[in-house]
PDB file of C-alpha atoms and ligand atoms in Angstrom:
ATOM      1  CA  MET A  17     -86.898 158.707 -48.086  1.00  0.00           C
ATOM      2  CA  GLY A  18     -85.846 157.210 -44.725  1.00  0.00           C
ATOM      3  CA  GLU A  19     -87.494 154.056 -43.491  1.00  0.00           C
ATOM      4  CA  ARG A  20     -89.039 155.856 -40.468  1.00  0.00           C
ATOM      5  CA  THR A  21     -90.740 158.355 -42.785  1.00  0.00           C
ATOM      6  CA  LEU A  22     -91.965 155.625 -44.967  1.00  0.00           C
ATOM      7  CA  ALA A  23     -93.356 153.712 -42.018  1.00  0.00           C
ATOM      8  CA  THR A  24     -95.019 156.823 -40.652  1.00  0.00           C
ATOM      9  CA  ARG A  25     -96.638 157.443 -44.011  1.00  0.00           C
ATOM     10  CA  ARG A  26     -97.797 153.945 -44.257  1.00  0.00           C
ATOM     11  CA  GLU A  27     -99.426 154.105 -40.872  1.00  0.00           C
ATOM     12  CA  ALA A  28    -101.597 157.011 -41.950  1.00  0.00           C
ATOM     13  CA  MET A  29    -104.597 155.596 -43.811  1.00  0.00           C
ATOM     14  CA  ALA A  30    -105.833 158.920 -45.058  1.00  0.00           C
ATOM     15  CA  ASN A  31    -108.924 159.258 -47.218  1.00  0.00           C
ATOM     16  CA  VAL A  32    -108.021 161.843 -49.891  1.00  0.00           C
ATOM     17  CA  LEU A  33    -110.319 163.575 -52.293  1.00  0.00           C
ATOM     18  CA  ILE A  34    -108.511 164.730 -55.388  1.00  0.00           C
ATOM     19  CA  LEU A  35    -110.289 167.473 -57.288  1.00  0.00           C
ATOM     20  CA  GLY A  36    -109.398 167.794 -60.971  1.00  0.00           C
ATOM     21  CA  ALA A  37    -107.867 164.359 -60.826  1.00  0.00           C
ATOM     22  CA  ASN A  38    -107.122 164.186 -64.579  1.00  0.00           C
ATOM     23  CA  GLY A  39    -104.776 167.246 -64.380  1.00  0.00           C
ATOM     24  CA  GLN A  40    -101.122 166.647 -65.129  1.00  0.00           C
ATOM     25  CA  LEU A  41     -99.912 167.208 -61.525  1.00  0.00           C
ATOM     26  CA  ALA A  42    -102.809 165.320 -60.015  1.00  0.00           C
ATOM     27  CA  ARG A  43    -101.985 162.147 -62.081  1.00  0.00           C
ATOM     28  CA  ASN A  44     -98.410 162.370 -61.042  1.00  0.00           C
ATOM     29  CA  THR A  45     -99.392 162.718 -57.422  1.00  0.00           C
ATOM     30  CA  THR A  46    -101.828 159.877 -57.640  1.00  0.00           C
ATOM     31  CA  ARG A  47     -98.978 157.639 -58.780  1.00  0.00           C
ATOM     32  CA  VAL A  48     -96.828 158.766 -55.822  1.00  0.00           C
ATOM     33  CA  PHE A  49     -99.677 158.225 -53.405  1.00  0.00           C
ATOM     34  CA  LEU A  50    -100.085 154.643 -54.675  1.00  0.00           C
ATOM     35  CA  ARG A  51     -96.372 153.906 -54.668  1.00  0.00           C
ATOM     36  CA  ASP A  52     -95.402 155.368 -51.291  1.00  0.00           C
ATOM     37  CA  THR A  53     -98.518 155.329 -49.001  1.00  0.00           C
ATOM     38  CA  ASP A  54    -101.613 153.396 -48.076  1.00  0.00           C
ATOM     39  CA  ALA A  55    -103.976 156.412 -48.623  1.00  0.00           C
ATOM     40  CA  ARG A  56    -107.253 155.717 -50.156  1.00  0.00           C
ATOM     41  CA  LEU A  57    -108.036 158.013 -52.997  1.00  0.00           C
ATOM     42  CA  THR A  58    -111.170 159.423 -54.562  1.00  0.00           C
ATOM     43  CA  LEU A  59    -110.552 160.839 -58.005  1.00  0.00           C
ATOM     44  CA  TYR A  60    -113.043 163.624 -58.723  1.00  0.00           C
ATOM     45  CA  LEU A  61    -113.049 164.672 -62.355  1.00  0.00           C
ATOM     46  CA  ARG A  62    -115.213 165.550 -65.360  1.00  0.00           C
ATOM     47  CA  GLN A  63    -115.699 162.675 -67.802  1.00  0.00           C
ATOM     48  CA  ALA A  64    -114.350 159.971 -65.514  1.00  0.00           C
ATOM     49  CA  LYS A  65    -113.885 157.470 -68.334  1.00  0.00           C
ATOM     50  CA  ARG A  66    -110.774 159.332 -69.508  1.00  0.00           C
ATOM     51  CA  LEU A  67    -108.852 158.168 -66.439  1.00  0.00           C
ATOM     52  CA  PRO A  68    -108.625 154.287 -65.900  1.00  0.00           C
ATOM     53  CA  ASN A  69    -108.693 153.298 -62.238  1.00  0.00           C
ATOM     54  CA  PRO A  70    -105.046 152.508 -61.314  1.00  0.00           C
ATOM     55  CA  ASP A  71    -105.865 150.389 -58.289  1.00  0.00           C
ATOM     56  CA  PRO A  72    -109.660 149.543 -57.592  1.00  0.00           C
ATOM     57  CA  SER A  73    -108.672 148.290 -54.125  1.00  0.00           C
ATOM     58  CA  ARG A  74    -107.713 151.797 -52.973  1.00  0.00           C
ATOM     59  CA  VAL A  75    -109.080 154.263 -55.626  1.00  0.00           C
ATOM     60  CA  ARG A  76    -112.577 155.181 -56.750  1.00  0.00           C
ATOM     61  CA  SER A  77    -113.570 157.688 -59.203  1.00  0.00           C
ATOM     62  CA  VAL A  78    -116.467 160.177 -58.971  1.00  0.00           C
ATOM     63  CA  GLU A  79    -117.551 161.975 -62.105  1.00  0.00           C
ATOM     64  CA  GLY A  80    -118.390 165.554 -61.274  1.00  0.00           C
ATOM     65  CA  ASP A  81    -117.787 169.175 -61.812  1.00  0.00           C
ATOM     66  CA  VAL A  82    -116.439 171.133 -58.822  1.00  0.00           C
ATOM     67  CA  LEU A  83    -119.100 173.689 -59.378  1.00  0.00           C
ATOM     68  CA  ASP A  84    -121.769 171.038 -58.786  1.00  0.00           C
ATOM     69  CA  ARG A  85    -122.317 171.397 -55.119  1.00  0.00           C
ATOM     70  CA  LYS A  86    -124.465 168.363 -54.676  1.00  0.00           C
ATOM     71  CA  THR A  87    -122.069 165.902 -56.247  1.00  0.00           C
ATOM     72  CA  LEU A  88    -119.076 167.568 -54.606  1.00  0.00           C
ATOM     73  CA  GLU A  89    -120.561 167.369 -51.099  1.00  0.00           C
ATOM     74  CA  ALA A  90    -121.512 163.710 -51.645  1.00  0.00           C
ATOM     75  CA  ALA A  91    -117.874 162.964 -52.688  1.00  0.00           C
ATOM     76  CA  MET A  92    -116.641 164.696 -49.477  1.00  0.00           C
ATOM     77  CA  ALA A  93    -118.379 162.239 -47.179  1.00  0.00           C
ATOM     78  CA  GLY A  94    -115.814 160.203 -45.251  1.00  0.00           C
ATOM     79  CA  GLN A  95    -112.748 162.063 -46.525  1.00  0.00           C
ATOM     80  CA  ASP A  96    -109.934 163.455 -44.281  1.00  0.00           C
ATOM     81  CA  VAL A  97    -108.185 165.778 -46.792  1.00  0.00           C
ATOM     82  CA  VAL A  98    -109.090 167.615 -50.021  1.00  0.00           C
ATOM     83  CA  TYR A  99    -106.324 168.128 -52.579  1.00  0.00           C
ATOM     84  CA  ALA A 100    -107.526 170.574 -55.278  1.00  0.00           C
ATOM     85  CA  ASN A 101    -105.646 170.512 -58.621  1.00  0.00           C
ATOM     86  CA  LEU A 102    -107.850 172.782 -60.698  1.00  0.00           C
ATOM     87  CA  ALA A 103    -107.686 175.251 -63.611  1.00  0.00           C
ATOM     88  CA  GLY A 104    -110.005 177.690 -65.180  1.00  0.00           C
ATOM     89  CA  ASP A 105    -112.517 179.756 -63.160  1.00  0.00           C
ATOM     90  CA  MET A 106    -110.517 179.150 -59.962  1.00  0.00           C
ATOM     91  CA  LYS A 107    -112.245 181.751 -57.848  1.00  0.00           C
ATOM     92  CA  LYS A 108    -115.575 180.072 -58.285  1.00  0.00           C
ATOM     93  CA  GLN A 109    -113.992 176.688 -57.942  1.00  0.00           C
ATOM     94  CA  ALA A 110    -112.352 177.750 -54.618  1.00  0.00           C
ATOM     95  CA  GLU A 111    -115.618 179.338 -53.338  1.00  0.00           C
ATOM     96  CA  ASN A 112    -117.524 176.171 -54.025  1.00  0.00           C
ATOM     97  CA  SER A 113    -114.794 173.898 -52.574  1.00  0.00           C
ATOM     98  CA  VAL A 114    -114.554 175.891 -49.397  1.00  0.00           C
ATOM     99  CA  ALA A 115    -118.451 176.087 -48.956  1.00  0.00           C
ATOM    100  CA  ALA A 116    -118.780 172.314 -49.552  1.00  0.00           C
ATOM    101  CA  MET A 117    -115.966 171.605 -47.081  1.00  0.00           C
ATOM    102  CA  LEU A 118    -117.654 173.849 -44.410  1.00  0.00           C
ATOM    103  CA  ALA A 119    -120.954 172.215 -45.076  1.00  0.00           C
ATOM    104  CA  THR A 120    -119.569 168.721 -44.765  1.00  0.00           C
ATOM    105  CA  GLY A 121    -117.258 169.438 -41.749  1.00  0.00           C
ATOM    106  CA  LEU A 122    -113.960 168.909 -43.612  1.00  0.00           C
ATOM    107  CA  ARG A 123    -111.060 171.080 -42.499  1.00  0.00           C
ATOM    108  CA  ARG A 124    -107.876 170.225 -44.426  1.00  0.00           C
ATOM    109  CA  LEU A 125    -107.354 171.577 -47.938  1.00  0.00           C
ATOM    110  CA  ILE A 126    -104.284 171.497 -50.121  1.00  0.00           C
ATOM    111  CA  PHE A 127    -104.814 173.899 -53.047  1.00  0.00           C
ATOM    112  CA  ILE A 128    -102.566 174.367 -56.052  1.00  0.00           C
ATOM    113  CA  SER A 129    -102.268 178.015 -57.283  1.00  0.00           C
ATOM    114  CA  SER A 130     -99.235 179.555 -58.967  1.00  0.00           C
ATOM    115  CA  MET A 131     -96.051 181.422 -58.293  1.00  0.00           C
ATOM    116  CA  GLY A 132     -96.399 185.161 -58.838  1.00  0.00           C
ATOM    117  CA  ILE A 133     -99.717 185.925 -57.207  1.00  0.00           C
ATOM    118  CA  TYR A 134     -98.338 188.328 -54.635  1.00  0.00           C
ATOM    119  CA  GLY A 135     -95.730 189.906 -56.973  1.00  0.00           C
ATOM    120  CA  GLU A 136     -93.098 187.808 -55.169  1.00  0.00           C
ATOM    121  CA  VAL A 137     -91.137 186.582 -58.238  1.00  0.00           C
ATOM    122  CA  PRO A 138     -88.238 189.031 -58.650  1.00  0.00           C
ATOM    123  CA  GLY A 139     -88.180 190.647 -62.094  1.00  0.00           C
ATOM    124  CA  GLU A 140     -91.596 189.241 -63.149  1.00  0.00           C
ATOM    125  CA  ARG A 141     -94.903 191.022 -63.459  1.00  0.00           C
ATOM    126  CA  TYR A 142     -97.555 188.466 -64.414  1.00  0.00           C
ATOM    127  CA  ARG A 143    -100.559 190.806 -63.937  1.00  0.00           C
ATOM    128  CA  SER A 144    -104.030 189.714 -65.237  1.00  0.00           C
ATOM    129  CA  VAL A 145    -102.994 186.270 -66.348  1.00  0.00           C
ATOM    130  CA  LEU A 146    -102.676 185.313 -62.754  1.00  0.00           C
ATOM    131  CA  ASP A 147    -105.924 186.892 -61.643  1.00  0.00           C
ATOM    132  CA  PRO A 148    -107.611 183.436 -61.236  1.00  0.00           C
ATOM    133  CA  TYR A 149    -104.724 182.132 -59.134  1.00  0.00           C
ATOM    134  CA  ARG A 150    -104.632 185.274 -56.931  1.00  0.00           C
ATOM    135  CA  ASP A 151    -108.441 185.286 -56.502  1.00  0.00           C
ATOM    136  CA  CYS A 152    -108.648 181.680 -55.442  1.00  0.00           C
ATOM    137  CA  ALA A 153    -105.858 182.125 -52.979  1.00  0.00           C
ATOM    138  CA  ALA A 154    -107.696 185.053 -51.498  1.00  0.00           C
ATOM    139  CA  VAL A 155    -110.815 183.024 -51.095  1.00  0.00           C
ATOM    140  CA  ILE A 156    -109.012 180.212 -49.256  1.00  0.00           C
ATOM    141  CA  GLU A 157    -106.973 182.635 -47.083  1.00  0.00           C
ATOM    142  CA  ALA A 158    -110.217 184.306 -46.026  1.00  0.00           C
ATOM    143  CA  SER A 159    -111.657 180.984 -44.884  1.00  0.00           C
ATOM    144  CA  ASP A 160    -111.005 179.393 -41.417  1.00  0.00           C
ATOM    145  CA  LEU A 161    -109.962 176.154 -43.018  1.00  0.00           C
ATOM    146  CA  ASP A 162    -106.810 174.303 -42.217  1.00  0.00           C
ATOM    147  CA  TYR A 163    -105.415 175.072 -45.752  1.00  0.00           C
ATOM    148  CA  THR A 164    -102.045 175.014 -47.478  1.00  0.00           C
ATOM    149  CA  ILE A 165    -101.815 176.900 -50.707  1.00  0.00           C
ATOM    150  CA  ILE A 166     -98.972 175.793 -53.101  1.00  0.00           C
ATOM    151  CA  ARG A 167     -97.483 178.294 -55.435  1.00  0.00           C
ATOM    152  CA  PRO A 168     -95.407 176.212 -57.844  1.00  0.00           C
ATOM    153  CA  GLY A 169     -92.824 177.361 -60.421  1.00  0.00           C
ATOM    154  CA  TRP A 170     -93.074 176.056 -64.005  1.00  0.00           C
ATOM    155  CA  PHE A 171     -93.485 172.269 -64.042  1.00  0.00           C
ATOM    156  CA  THR A 172     -90.644 170.082 -65.362  1.00  0.00           C
ATOM    157  CA  ARG A 173     -90.407 166.365 -65.937  1.00  0.00           C
ATOM    158  CA  ASP A 174     -87.049 166.158 -64.149  1.00  0.00           C
ATOM    159  CA  GLU A 175     -87.263 162.842 -62.228  1.00  0.00           C
ATOM    160  CA  LYS A 176     -85.471 164.317 -59.203  1.00  0.00           C
ATOM    161  CA  VAL A 177     -87.186 165.331 -55.994  1.00  0.00           C
ATOM    162  CA  SER A 178     -85.359 168.433 -54.912  1.00  0.00           C
ATOM    163  CA  TYR A 179     -87.108 171.577 -53.848  1.00  0.00           C
ATOM    164  CA  GLN A 180     -87.172 174.657 -51.675  1.00  0.00           C
ATOM    165  CA  ILE A 181     -89.997 176.427 -50.020  1.00  0.00           C
ATOM    166  CA  THR A 182     -90.559 180.154 -49.565  1.00  0.00           C
ATOM    167  CA  GLN A 183     -93.280 181.575 -47.316  1.00  0.00           C
ATOM    168  CA  LYS A 184     -95.682 184.257 -48.210  1.00  0.00           C
ATOM    169  CA  GLY A 185     -93.907 187.665 -47.721  1.00  0.00           C
ATOM    170  CA  GLU A 186     -90.569 186.210 -49.006  1.00  0.00           C
ATOM    171  CA  PRO A 187     -89.167 186.563 -52.582  1.00  0.00           C
ATOM    172  CA  PHE A 188     -89.753 183.407 -54.738  1.00  0.00           C
ATOM    173  CA  LYS A 189     -86.463 181.605 -55.520  1.00  0.00           C
ATOM    174  CA  GLY A 190     -85.823 180.301 -59.008  1.00  0.00           C
ATOM    175  CA  HIS A 191     -88.454 179.636 -61.711  1.00  0.00           C
ATOM    176  CA  ASP A 192     -89.342 175.958 -62.170  1.00  0.00           C
ATOM    177  CA  VAL A 193     -89.988 172.794 -60.190  1.00  0.00           C
ATOM    178  CA  SER A 194     -90.311 169.102 -60.967  1.00  0.00           C
ATOM    179  CA  LEU A 195     -93.738 167.376 -60.907  1.00  0.00           C
ATOM    180  CA  ASN A 196     -92.050 164.801 -58.607  1.00  0.00           C
ATOM    181  CA  SER A 197     -91.003 167.497 -56.169  1.00  0.00           C
ATOM    182  CA  LEU A 198     -94.490 168.877 -56.068  1.00  0.00           C
ATOM    183  CA  SER A 199     -96.091 165.410 -55.546  1.00  0.00           C
ATOM    184  CA  ASP A 200     -93.575 164.670 -52.731  1.00  0.00           C
ATOM    185  CA  LEU A 201     -94.627 167.794 -50.990  1.00  0.00           C
ATOM    186  CA  ILE A 202     -98.345 167.257 -51.536  1.00  0.00           C
ATOM    187  CA  VAL A 203     -98.119 163.725 -50.140  1.00  0.00           C
ATOM    188  CA  LYS A 204     -96.330 164.959 -47.082  1.00  0.00           C
ATOM    189  CA  LEU A 205     -98.899 167.721 -46.464  1.00  0.00           C
ATOM    190  CA  VAL A 206    -101.695 165.327 -46.806  1.00  0.00           C
ATOM    191  CA  LEU A 207    -100.284 162.876 -44.472  1.00  0.00           C
ATOM    192  CA  THR A 208     -98.762 165.143 -41.774  1.00  0.00           C
ATOM    193  CA  PRO A 209    -101.365 166.805 -39.579  1.00  0.00           C
ATOM    194  CA  GLY A 210    -100.698 170.459 -39.082  1.00  0.00           C
ATOM    195  CA  MET A 211     -97.885 170.697 -41.610  1.00  0.00           C
ATOM    196  CA  GLU A 212     -97.754 174.276 -42.948  1.00  0.00           C
ATOM    197  CA  SER A 213    -101.225 174.898 -41.891  1.00  0.00           C
ATOM    198  CA  ARG A 214    -102.688 178.293 -43.010  1.00  0.00           C
ATOM    199  CA  HIS A 215     -99.419 178.901 -45.079  1.00  0.00           C
ATOM    200  CA  SER A 216     -99.034 179.783 -48.717  1.00  0.00           C
ATOM    201  CA  LEU A 217     -95.799 178.093 -50.054  1.00  0.00           C
ATOM    202  CA  GLY A 218     -93.716 179.091 -52.987  1.00  0.00           C
ATOM    203  CA  VAL A 219     -92.062 175.945 -54.382  1.00  0.00           C
ATOM    204  CA  SER A 220     -89.122 175.793 -56.687  1.00  0.00           C
ATOM    205  CA  ALA A 221     -86.229 173.544 -57.664  1.00  0.00           C
ATOM    206  CA  ARG A 222     -83.392 173.609 -55.213  1.00  0.00           C
TER     207      ARG A 222
HETATM  208  N1  LIG B 327     -97.709 173.963 -65.794  1.00  0.00           N
HETATM  209  C1  LIG B 327     -97.135 174.714 -65.070  1.00  0.00           C
HETATM  210  O1  LIG B 327     -95.828 175.008 -65.295  1.00  0.00           O
HETATM  211  C2  LIG B 327     -97.784 175.498 -63.913  1.00  0.00           C
HETATM  212  C3  LIG B 327     -97.036 176.287 -63.054  1.00  0.00           C
HETATM  213  C4  LIG B 327     -97.666 176.906 -61.901  1.00  0.00           C
HETATM  214  C5  LIG B 327     -99.029 176.642 -61.729  1.00  0.00           C
HETATM  215  N2  LIG B 327     -99.677 175.882 -62.583  1.00  0.00           N
HETATM  216  C6  LIG B 327    -101.125 175.534 -62.217  1.00  0.00           C
HETATM  217  O2  LIG B 327    -101.222 174.369 -61.372  1.00  0.00           O
HETATM  218  C7  LIG B 327    -102.487 173.829 -61.491  1.00  0.00           C
HETATM  219  C8  LIG B 327    -102.284 172.283 -61.743  1.00  0.00           C
HETATM  220  O3  LIG B 327    -101.607 172.102 -62.992  1.00  0.00           O
HETATM  221  P1  LIG B 327    -101.958 170.934 -63.900  1.00  0.00           P
HETATM  222  O4  LIG B 327    -100.913 170.892 -65.015  1.00  0.00           O
HETATM  223  O5  LIG B 327    -102.098 169.657 -63.145  1.00  0.00           O
HETATM  224  O6  LIG B 327    -103.308 171.450 -64.536  1.00  0.00           O
HETATM  225  P2  LIG B 327    -104.248 170.773 -65.612  1.00  0.00           P
HETATM  226  O7  LIG B 327    -103.632 169.579 -66.273  1.00  0.00           O
HETATM  227  O8  LIG B 327    -104.748 171.888 -66.490  1.00  0.00           O
HETATM  228  O9  LIG B 327    -105.394 170.232 -64.744  1.00  0.00           O
HETATM  229  C9  LIG B 327    -106.379 170.973 -64.171  1.00  0.00           C
HETATM  230  C10 LIG B 327    -107.611 170.149 -64.038  1.00  0.00           C
HETATM  231  O10 LIG B 327    -108.755 170.833 -63.481  1.00  0.00           O
HETATM  232  C11 LIG B 327    -109.881 170.325 -64.014  1.00  0.00           C
HETATM  233  N3  LIG B 327    -110.971 171.253 -63.826  1.00  0.00           N
HETATM  234  C12 LIG B 327    -111.119 172.389 -64.353  1.00  0.00           C
HETATM  235  N4  LIG B 327    -112.317 173.002 -64.055  1.00  0.00           N
HETATM  236  C13 LIG B 327    -113.014 171.975 -63.291  1.00  0.00           C
HETATM  237  C14 LIG B 327    -114.280 171.931 -62.721  1.00  0.00           C
HETATM  238  N5  LIG B 327    -115.131 172.937 -62.808  1.00  0.00           N
HETATM  239  N6  LIG B 327    -114.597 170.755 -62.141  1.00  0.00           N
HETATM  240  C15 LIG B 327    -113.713 169.764 -62.105  1.00  0.00           C
HETATM  241  N7  LIG B 327    -112.486 169.720 -62.577  1.00  0.00           N
HETATM  242  C16 LIG B 327    -112.164 170.901 -63.235  1.00  0.00           C
HETATM  243  C17 LIG B 327    -109.566 170.018 -65.431  1.00  0.00           C
HETATM  244  O11 LIG B 327    -110.538 169.050 -65.882  1.00  0.00           O
HETATM  245  P3  LIG B 327    -110.751 168.714 -67.451  1.00  0.00           P
HETATM  246  O12 LIG B 327    -109.628 167.759 -67.795  1.00  0.00           O
HETATM  247  O13 LIG B 327    -112.083 168.093 -67.400  1.00  0.00           O
HETATM  248  O14 LIG B 327    -110.671 170.032 -68.148  1.00  0.00           O
HETATM  249  C18 LIG B 327    -108.143 169.519 -65.387  1.00  0.00           C
HETATM  250  O15 LIG B 327    -108.036 168.129 -65.337  1.00  0.00           O
HETATM  251  C19 LIG B 327    -103.165 174.570 -62.676  1.00  0.00           C
HETATM  252  O16 LIG B 327    -104.028 175.557 -62.250  1.00  0.00           O
HETATM  253  C20 LIG B 327    -101.986 175.153 -63.460  1.00  0.00           C
HETATM  254  O17 LIG B 327    -102.297 176.275 -64.193  1.00  0.00           O
HETATM  255  C21 LIG B 327     -99.064 175.191 -63.573  1.00  0.00           C
END
């Protein structure tokens, strides 16, 4: 990363709400946020005691289920960006997240879905296994939020940050992507107003 980029990142004191903060990708991204930025993080997760607070001066934890509107809306107070890293009933989770954002006046949402939801991976037919990922993306795309949907390939633990992006409507390239690459992209999206707004991004190793 160039010095200018780092300086720009450090100037932006974003308040970021991370939903599903105990997820594998969310934990990796939390580490990158703390290492590379001055963002203040709210880690929203079920059973908060599972995740020790990595830096109490910048991080707080909220125990909650995304389907619990009251707790979710309370956690949204004072935030700038929501980064949703969820799994399971993702349609309901997306509906609840969007409704809570609208109710609390939040606009910017980064949402992790999956490659394959538009049939965009050459030679692959994922069908019903991807229904939750397809459905949550449809909910978000139908909202008027300032969203970016991420469609990652299979996660790898390759240390390298090296990735390529394909837009909705283009064939997905490759099959996998490192957690570090995804975290790099998520941090940039969170800290760069307007970046890839209302886009759905396929992300794979370069
Ligand atoms: N692994 C891959 O190669 C790959 C590829 C493409 C896409 N993806 C998708 O990318 C997303 C992120 O991946 P990941 O590995 O970070 O997922 P993960 O480790 O399964 O994390 C998802 C998190 O969502 C939380 N969650 C589920 N329902 C919730 C609710 N109602 N309220 C609050 N939190 C809830 C889970 O909490 P609990 O810990 O409490 O259950 C979990 O910590 C997932 O949807 C995954 O399927 C993965």
